[in-house]
């Protein structure tokens, strides 16, 4: 593919970045340009700019990407998450859970405690989305009660969620990375741990330090333990490996049962609460579908293939080969907004680079997983940040300055390449 066609294939993504980020920076307000409008205009541009196909075919390609199987599954999760989050909120679960947390943890450990909880849950269940669904409403509630920064509290959950997404034995990214590179899950875990554990410890101490400025309310209400049950069950069942849709369905049933028994609402009040929660996810669903359609056009036009071709053209030594793998999977994740898909897309290419330069397959798998999780945790149109922002009722971009852990693991991965760390795997 020549340079002109490659640029044209990637231009919808560049159009979105310029339209949304640049105009928002110029205006000094990220709320000035609604992200839905930015995606709508970028999607229109993507369809117009797509070359070699009649307009009907372009629209069909866009629509196919907007309703792909993986994306529709994510939309169902959004619907269930909205219904659960709002019915739990109206039933009093968030307030009860916040009060329980404030009673258990001293004020200066709230940030660190939330990060540890997110790391543990995500490591247990292997999914960042499930962790975000379970903890984001609690984090937002804690922020309201303590006067803490809501985007910061939300970002702590997102960061901890990617800790397990990157390391868990049952994570999709771990399974795909190890399978594509031909190494064992346990071996990849060891190498990956050497890379990201130092970053996790540094971020934990950062939250302990930052938490010294967080002060718990002086008069904490008594805890209504029965209203905490939905969140506890959601966390326990998710940690036990139950499918996230099953977890959310169980959570919805519990909020309805407890809410009706407690007299918080009747059956019709429960239905209304669920309906309001689903409607609150409308913008998130629209953004996700338009992003899926736009990225499908980029892929169909050869944008991802173009990136891979250019990135592997000048690879020389082992450091360069490892860095090429890190760069390719990062760019692919930016283009697909899905870290599992990004690894699947470049896994074969990475394996060829590994064989050509005699790289360690365990470190290749670790780099694929770590850098895809890093980028997925930083892009404002990724499912995880969109989900977290939707549950916390904030703008996705407002979370980005506080995403310390995704930044940290990206830096740790690059340093491990430059300094050949861990040495025996490099």
Coordinates of C-alpha atoms in Angstrom, one line a residue:
X1 CA 0.0 0.0 0.0
X2 CA 1.4 3.4 -0.9
X3 CA 1.8 6.3 1.4
X4 CA -1.2 8.3 0.1
X5 CA -3.6 5.3 0.4
X6 CA -2.3 4.5 3.9
X7 CA -2.8 8.1 5.1
X8 CA -6.3 8.1 3.6
X9 CA -7.2 4.8 5.3
X10 CA -6.1 6.3 8.7
X11 CA -7.6 9.8 8.1
X12 CA -11.0 9.1 9.9
X13 CA -9.1 8.5 13.2
X14 CA -6.9 11.6 12.6
X15 CA -10.1 13.6 11.8
X16 CA -11.6 12.5 15.1
X17 CA -8.5 13.4 17.1
X18 CA -8.2 16.8 15.5
X19 CA -11.9 17.6 15.7
X20 CA -12.3 16.6 19.3
X21 CA -9.0 17.0 21.1
X22 CA -7.6 20.1 19.3
X23 CA -10.9 22.0 19.3
X24 CA -11.4 21.2 22.9
X25 CA -7.9 22.4 23.8
X26 CA -8.4 25.6 21.8
X27 CA -11.7 26.2 23.5
X28 CA -10.2 25.3 26.9
X29 CA -13.2 23.1 27.6
X30 CA -13.6 19.4 26.8
X31 CA -17.4 19.8 27.1
X32 CA -17.5 22.3 24.3
X33 CA -17.6 19.7 21.6
X34 CA -19.9 16.7 22.6
X35 CA -18.0 13.5 22.0
X36 CA -21.1 12.1 20.3
X37 CA -21.0 14.9 17.7
X38 CA -17.3 14.3 17.2
X39 CA -17.9 10.6 16.5
X40 CA -20.9 11.4 14.2
X41 CA -18.9 13.8 12.1
X42 CA -15.9 11.5 12.0
X43 CA -18.2 8.6 11.0
X44 CA -19.7 10.6 8.1
X45 CA -16.2 11.6 7.0
X46 CA -15.1 7.9 7.1
X47 CA -17.9 6.9 4.8
X48 CA -17.3 9.8 2.4
X49 CA -13.5 9.2 2.4
X50 CA -13.7 5.4 1.8
X51 CA -12.4 4.8 -1.7
X52 CA -13.2 2.1 -4.2
X53 CA -16.7 1.2 -3.0
X54 CA -20.2 2.5 -3.9
X55 CA -21.9 4.5 -1.1
X56 CA -24.3 1.6 -0.3
X57 CA -21.4 -0.8 0.3
X58 CA -19.6 1.8 2.4
X59 CA -22.7 2.2 4.7
X60 CA -23.0 -1.6 4.9
X61 CA -19.3 -1.9 6.0
X62 CA -19.8 0.8 8.6
X63 CA -23.0 -0.9 9.8
X64 CA -21.3 -4.3 10.0
X65 CA -18.6 -2.8 12.3
X66 CA -21.2 -1.0 14.4
X67 CA -23.1 -4.3 15.2
X68 CA -20.3 -6.9 15.2
X69 CA -20.7 -9.8 17.6
X70 CA -18.1 -8.6 20.2
X71 CA -19.5 -5.1 20.1
X72 CA -23.1 -6.2 20.6
X73 CA -22.0 -8.3 23.6
X74 CA -20.5 -5.2 25.0
X75 CA -23.7 -3.2 24.4
X76 CA -25.7 -5.8 26.3
X77 CA -23.3 -5.4 29.2
X78 CA -23.8 -1.7 29.0
X79 CA -27.6 -2.1 29.2
X80 CA -27.4 -4.5 32.2
X81 CA -24.8 -2.3 33.9
X82 CA -27.0 0.7 33.6
X83 CA -30.0 -1.1 34.9
X84 CA -28.1 -2.5 37.9
X85 CA -26.2 0.7 38.7
X86 CA -29.3 2.9 38.8
X87 CA -31.6 0.4 40.6
X88 CA -28.8 -0.2 43.2
X89 CA -28.4 3.6 43.6
X90 CA -32.1 4.2 44.0
X91 CA -32.4 1.3 46.5
X92 CA -29.6 2.8 48.6
X93 CA -26.8 0.3 47.9
X94 CA -24.2 3.0 47.0
X95 CA -24.8 5.0 50.2
X96 CA -24.7 1.9 52.3
X97 CA -21.5 0.6 50.7
X98 CA -19.8 4.0 51.0
X99 CA -20.7 4.2 54.7
X100 CA -19.3 0.7 55.2
X101 CA -16.1 1.6 53.4
X102 CA -15.7 4.8 55.5
X103 CA -16.2 2.8 58.7
X104 CA -13.6 0.2 57.7
X105 CA -10.8 2.3 56.2
X106 CA -9.1 5.4 57.7
X107 CA -9.4 8.4 55.5
X108 CA -5.8 8.3 54.3
X109 CA -6.2 4.8 53.0
X110 CA -9.3 5.3 50.9
X111 CA -7.4 5.8 47.6
X112 CA -4.9 3.0 48.2
X113 CA -7.7 0.7 49.5
X114 CA -9.8 1.3 46.4
X115 CA -6.8 0.6 44.1
X116 CA -6.0 -2.7 46.0
X117 CA -9.7 -3.8 45.7
X118 CA -9.7 -3.1 42.0
X119 CA -6.4 -5.0 41.5
X120 CA -7.6 -8.0 43.5
X121 CA -11.1 -8.2 41.8
X122 CA -9.7 -7.8 38.3
X123 CA -7.0 -10.4 38.9
X124 CA -9.6 -12.8 40.2
X125 CA -12.2 -12.3 37.4
X126 CA -9.8 -11.6 34.5
X127 CA -11.9 -8.7 33.1
X128 CA -11.5 -5.0 33.4
X129 CA -15.1 -4.3 32.5
X130 CA -16.5 -6.5 35.3
X131 CA -14.3 -4.7 37.8
X132 CA -15.3 -1.3 36.6
X133 CA -19.0 -2.2 36.7
X134 CA -18.7 -3.4 40.3
X135 CA -16.5 -0.6 41.8
X136 CA -17.1 2.6 39.8
X137 CA -20.5 3.5 41.5
X138 CA -18.8 2.9 44.9
X139 CA -15.9 5.1 43.9
X140 CA -18.2 7.9 42.7
X141 CA -20.1 7.6 46.0
X142 CA -17.0 7.8 48.1
X143 CA -15.9 10.9 46.1
X144 CA -19.2 12.6 46.8
X145 CA -19.0 11.7 50.6
X146 CA -15.4 12.7 51.1
X147 CA -15.2 15.7 48.7
X148 CA -12.5 13.8 46.6
X149 CA -12.1 14.3 42.9
X150 CA -14.6 12.1 41.0
X151 CA -12.5 11.6 37.9
X152 CA -9.5 10.7 40.1
X153 CA -11.5 8.1 42.0
X154 CA -12.9 6.7 38.8
X155 CA -9.4 6.5 37.3
X156 CA -8.2 4.5 40.3
X157 CA -10.8 1.9 39.6
X158 CA -9.9 1.9 35.8
X159 CA -6.2 1.5 36.6
X160 CA -6.7 -1.4 39.1
X161 CA -9.1 -3.0 36.6
X162 CA -6.2 -3.2 34.0
X163 CA -3.9 -4.7 36.6
X164 CA -5.9 -8.0 36.4
X165 CA -6.7 -7.6 32.7
X166 CA -3.0 -7.7 32.1
X167 CA -2.0 -10.5 34.5
X168 CA -5.0 -12.8 35.2
X169 CA -4.7 -16.4 34.0
X170 CA -8.3 -16.2 32.7
X171 CA -8.0 -12.8 31.0
X172 CA -8.7 -12.9 27.2
X173 CA -5.6 -10.8 26.5
X174 CA -3.4 -13.2 28.5
X175 CA -4.8 -16.2 26.7
X176 CA -4.6 -14.7 23.2
X177 CA -1.0 -13.3 23.9
X178 CA 0.4 -16.6 25.1
X179 CA -1.4 -18.7 22.4
X180 CA -0.2 -16.5 19.6
X181 CA 3.4 -16.5 20.9
X182 CA 3.5 -20.2 21.8
X183 CA 4.3 -19.9 25.5
X184 CA 2.8 -21.1 28.8
X185 CA 0.4 -18.9 30.9
X186 CA 2.6 -19.4 34.0
X187 CA 5.8 -18.4 32.2
X188 CA 4.2 -15.2 30.8
X189 CA 2.8 -14.4 34.2
X190 CA 6.4 -14.5 35.7
X191 CA 7.9 -12.2 33.1
X192 CA 4.9 -9.9 33.1
X193 CA 5.1 -9.6 36.9
X194 CA 8.7 -8.5 36.8
X195 CA 7.6 -5.7 34.4
X196 CA 4.4 -4.4 36.0
X197 CA 4.7 -5.2 39.8
X198 CA 7.2 -2.3 40.4
X199 CA 4.8 0.0 38.6
X200 CA 1.9 -1.2 40.7
X201 CA 3.8 -0.7 44.0
X202 CA 4.9 2.8 43.0
X203 CA 1.3 3.8 42.1
X204 CA 0.1 2.3 45.4
X205 CA 2.5 4.4 47.4
X206 CA 1.4 7.4 45.3
X207 CA -2.2 6.8 46.3
X208 CA -1.2 6.4 50.0
X209 CA 0.6 9.8 49.7
X210 CA -2.3 11.5 47.9
X211 CA -4.8 9.9 50.3
X212 CA -3.3 11.9 53.2
X213 CA -5.3 14.9 51.8
X214 CA -8.6 12.9 51.8
X215 CA -10.6 13.4 55.0
X216 CA -13.6 11.2 55.9
X217 CA -16.8 12.9 57.0
X218 CA -16.9 13.3 60.8
X219 CA -20.5 12.0 61.2
X220 CA -20.7 8.7 59.3
X221 CA -24.3 7.2 59.2
X222 CA -24.8 3.7 60.5
X223 CA -24.4 1.0 57.8
X224 CA -27.5 -0.7 56.4
X225 CA -25.8 -4.1 55.7
X226 CA -28.7 -5.6 53.8
X227 CA -28.3 -2.9 51.1
X228 CA -24.7 -3.7 50.7
X229 CA -25.6 -7.3 49.7
X230 CA -26.1 -6.6 45.9
X231 CA -22.5 -5.2 45.6
X232 CA -21.0 -8.0 47.7
X233 CA -22.7 -10.7 45.7
X234 CA -21.6 -9.0 42.4
X235 CA -18.0 -8.9 43.6
X236 CA -18.0 -12.4 45.0
X237 CA -19.7 -14.0 41.9
X238 CA -17.4 -12.0 39.6
X239 CA -14.4 -13.2 41.5
X240 CA -15.7 -16.8 41.3
X241 CA -15.6 -16.5 37.5
X242 CA -19.3 -16.1 36.7
X243 CA -20.0 -14.5 33.3
X244 CA -20.3 -10.7 33.7
X245 CA -23.8 -10.8 32.2
X246 CA -24.9 -13.4 34.7
X247 CA -23.3 -11.4 37.5
X248 CA -25.2 -8.2 36.5
X249 CA -28.5 -10.1 36.0
X250 CA -28.1 -11.5 39.6
X251 CA -27.3 -8.0 40.9
X252 CA -30.4 -6.6 39.2
X253 CA -32.6 -9.3 40.8
X254 CA -31.2 -8.7 44.2
X255 CA -31.7 -4.9 44.1
X256 CA -35.3 -5.5 43.1
X257 CA -35.9 -8.1 45.8
X258 CA -34.3 -6.1 48.6
X259 CA -35.7 -2.8 47.5
X260 CA -39.2 -4.1 47.4
X261 CA -38.9 -5.9 50.7
X262 CA -37.4 -2.8 52.4
X263 CA -40.1 -0.6 50.9
X264 CA -37.7 1.6 48.9
X265 CA -39.8 1.1 45.8
X266 CA -42.5 -1.1 44.5
X267 CA -42.3 -3.3 41.4
X268 CA -43.2 -0.5 39.1
X269 CA -40.7 1.8 40.9
X270 CA -38.0 -0.9 40.3
X271 CA -39.0 -1.1 36.6
X272 CA -38.7 2.7 36.3
X273 CA -35.4 2.7 38.0
X274 CA -34.0 0.1 35.7
X275 CA -35.4 2.0 32.7
X276 CA -33.8 5.2 33.8
X277 CA -30.5 3.4 34.2
X278 CA -30.7 1.9 30.7
X279 CA -31.6 5.3 29.2
X280 CA -28.5 6.8 30.9
X281 CA -26.4 4.5 28.9
X282 CA -27.8 5.8 25.6
X283 CA -24.9 8.2 24.8
X284 CA -22.4 5.5 25.7
X285 CA -24.1 2.9 23.4
X286 CA -24.2 5.4 20.5
X287 CA -20.5 6.3 20.9
X288 CA -19.5 2.7 21.0
X289 CA -21.5 1.8 17.8
X290 CA -20.2 4.8 15.8
X291 CA -16.6 4.0 16.9
X292 CA -17.0 0.4 15.9
X293 CA -18.3 1.4 12.4
X294 CA -15.6 3.9 11.9
X295 CA -12.8 1.5 12.9
X296 CA -14.3 -1.2 10.6
X297 CA -13.9 1.2 7.7
X298 CA -10.3 1.9 8.7
X299 CA -9.6 -1.8 8.8
X300 CA -11.3 -2.5 5.5
X301 CA -9.3 0.3 3.8
X302 CA -6.1 -1.4 5.0
X303 CA -5.2 1.2 7.6
X304 CA -4.1 -1.4 10.2
X305 CA -2.1 -3.4 7.6
X306 CA -0.4 -0.2 6.5
X307 CA 0.7 0.5 10.0
X308 CA 2.1 -3.0 10.5
X309 CA 3.9 -2.8 7.1
X310 CA 5.6 0.5 8.0
X311 CA 6.6 -0.5 11.5
X312 CA 8.4 -3.7 10.5
X313 CA 10.3 -2.2 7.5
X314 CA 13.3 -1.0 9.4
X315 CA 13.6 -3.4 12.3
X316 CA 17.2 -4.4 13.0
X317 CA 18.4 -5.6 16.5
X318 CA 16.5 -7.3 19.3
X319 CA 15.7 -4.0 21.1
X320 CA 14.2 -2.7 17.8
X321 CA 12.2 -5.9 17.3
X322 CA 10.7 -5.7 20.8
X323 CA 10.0 -2.0 20.3
X324 CA 8.3 -2.7 17.0
X325 CA 6.0 -5.3 18.6
X326 CA 5.2 -2.8 21.4
X327 CA 4.5 0.0 18.9
X328 CA 2.4 -2.2 16.5
X329 CA 0.1 -3.5 19.2
X330 CA -0.3 0.0 20.7
X331 CA -1.2 1.6 17.3
X332 CA -3.5 -1.3 16.5
X333 CA -5.3 -0.9 19.9
X334 CA -5.8 2.8 19.2
X335 CA -7.4 1.9 15.8
X336 CA -9.6 -1.0 17.1
X337 CA -10.3 0.3 20.7
X338 CA -10.2 -3.4 21.8
X339 CA -7.0 -4.8 23.4
X340 CA -8.0 -8.4 22.7
X341 CA -8.7 -7.7 19.1
X342 CA -5.4 -5.7 18.8
X343 CA -3.4 -8.7 20.1
X344 CA -5.2 -11.1 17.7
X345 CA -4.6 -8.7 14.8
X346 CA -0.8 -8.4 15.4
X347 CA -0.1 -11.8 17.1
X348 CA 1.0 -13.5 13.9
X349 CA 3.2 -10.6 12.9
X350 CA 4.8 -10.5 16.3
X351 CA 5.5 -14.2 16.2
X352 CA 7.3 -13.8 12.8
X353 CA 9.4 -10.9 14.2
X354 CA 10.1 -13.1 17.3
X355 CA 11.4 -16.0 15.2
X356 CA 13.4 -13.8 12.9
X357 CA 15.3 -12.0 15.7
X358 CA 15.3 -15.0 18.1
X359 CA 13.3 -13.2 20.8
X360 CA 11.9 -14.7 24.0
X361 CA 8.3 -15.7 23.4
X362 CA 7.4 -15.1 27.0
X363 CA 8.6 -11.5 26.9
X364 CA 6.9 -11.0 23.5
X365 CA 3.6 -12.2 25.0
X366 CA 4.1 -9.9 28.0
X367 CA 4.8 -6.9 25.8
X368 CA 1.7 -7.6 23.6
X369 CA -0.5 -7.8 26.7
X370 CA 1.0 -4.9 28.7
X371 CA 1.1 -2.3 25.8
X372 CA -2.4 -3.2 24.6
X373 CA -3.7 -2.8 28.2
X374 CA -1.7 0.5 28.5
X375 CA -3.3 2.0 25.4
X376 CA -6.8 0.6 26.1
X377 CA -6.6 2.2 29.5
X378 CA -5.7 5.6 28.0
X379 CA -8.0 6.1 25.0
X380 CA -11.1 8.0 25.9
X381 CA -13.2 6.0 23.4
X382 CA -12.3 2.6 24.7
X383 CA -15.1 0.5 26.3
X384 CA -13.6 0.6 29.8
X385 CA -13.2 4.3 30.1
X386 CA -16.6 4.9 28.4
X387 CA -18.2 2.5 30.9
X388 CA -16.5 4.1 33.9
X389 CA -17.4 7.6 32.7
X390 CA -21.0 6.6 32.1
X391 CA -21.4 5.0 35.6
X392 CA -19.7 8.0 37.3
X393 CA -21.7 10.5 35.1
X394 CA -18.6 12.3 34.0
X395 CA -16.8 13.1 30.7
X396 CA -14.5 10.3 29.5
X397 CA -11.7 12.8 28.8
X398 CA -11.8 14.2 32.4
X399 CA -10.5 10.8 33.6
X400 CA -7.4 10.8 31.4
X401 CA -5.1 13.0 33.4
X402 CA -5.5 10.7 36.4
X403 CA -4.8 7.4 34.7
X404 CA -1.5 6.8 36.5
X405 CA -1.4 3.0 36.4
X406 CA -1.9 2.6 32.6
X407 CA 0.8 5.3 32.1
X408 CA 3.1 3.5 34.5
X409 CA 2.9 0.1 32.9
X410 CA 3.5 1.6 29.5
X411 CA 6.7 3.3 30.8
X412 CA 7.7 0.1 32.7
X413 CA 7.3 -1.9 29.5
X414 CA 9.4 0.5 27.4
X415 CA 12.1 0.6 30.1
X416 CA 12.2 -3.2 30.2
X417 CA 12.9 -3.2 26.4
X418 CA 15.6 -0.5 26.6
X419 CA 17.4 -2.0 29.6
X420 CA 16.7 -5.6 28.6
X421 CA 14.8 -6.3 31.9
X422 CA 14.3 -9.0 33.2
X423 CA 17.7 -9.9 31.8
X424 CA 17.2 -13.7 31.6
X425 CA 14.1 -13.3 29.4
X426 CA 15.6 -10.7 27.1

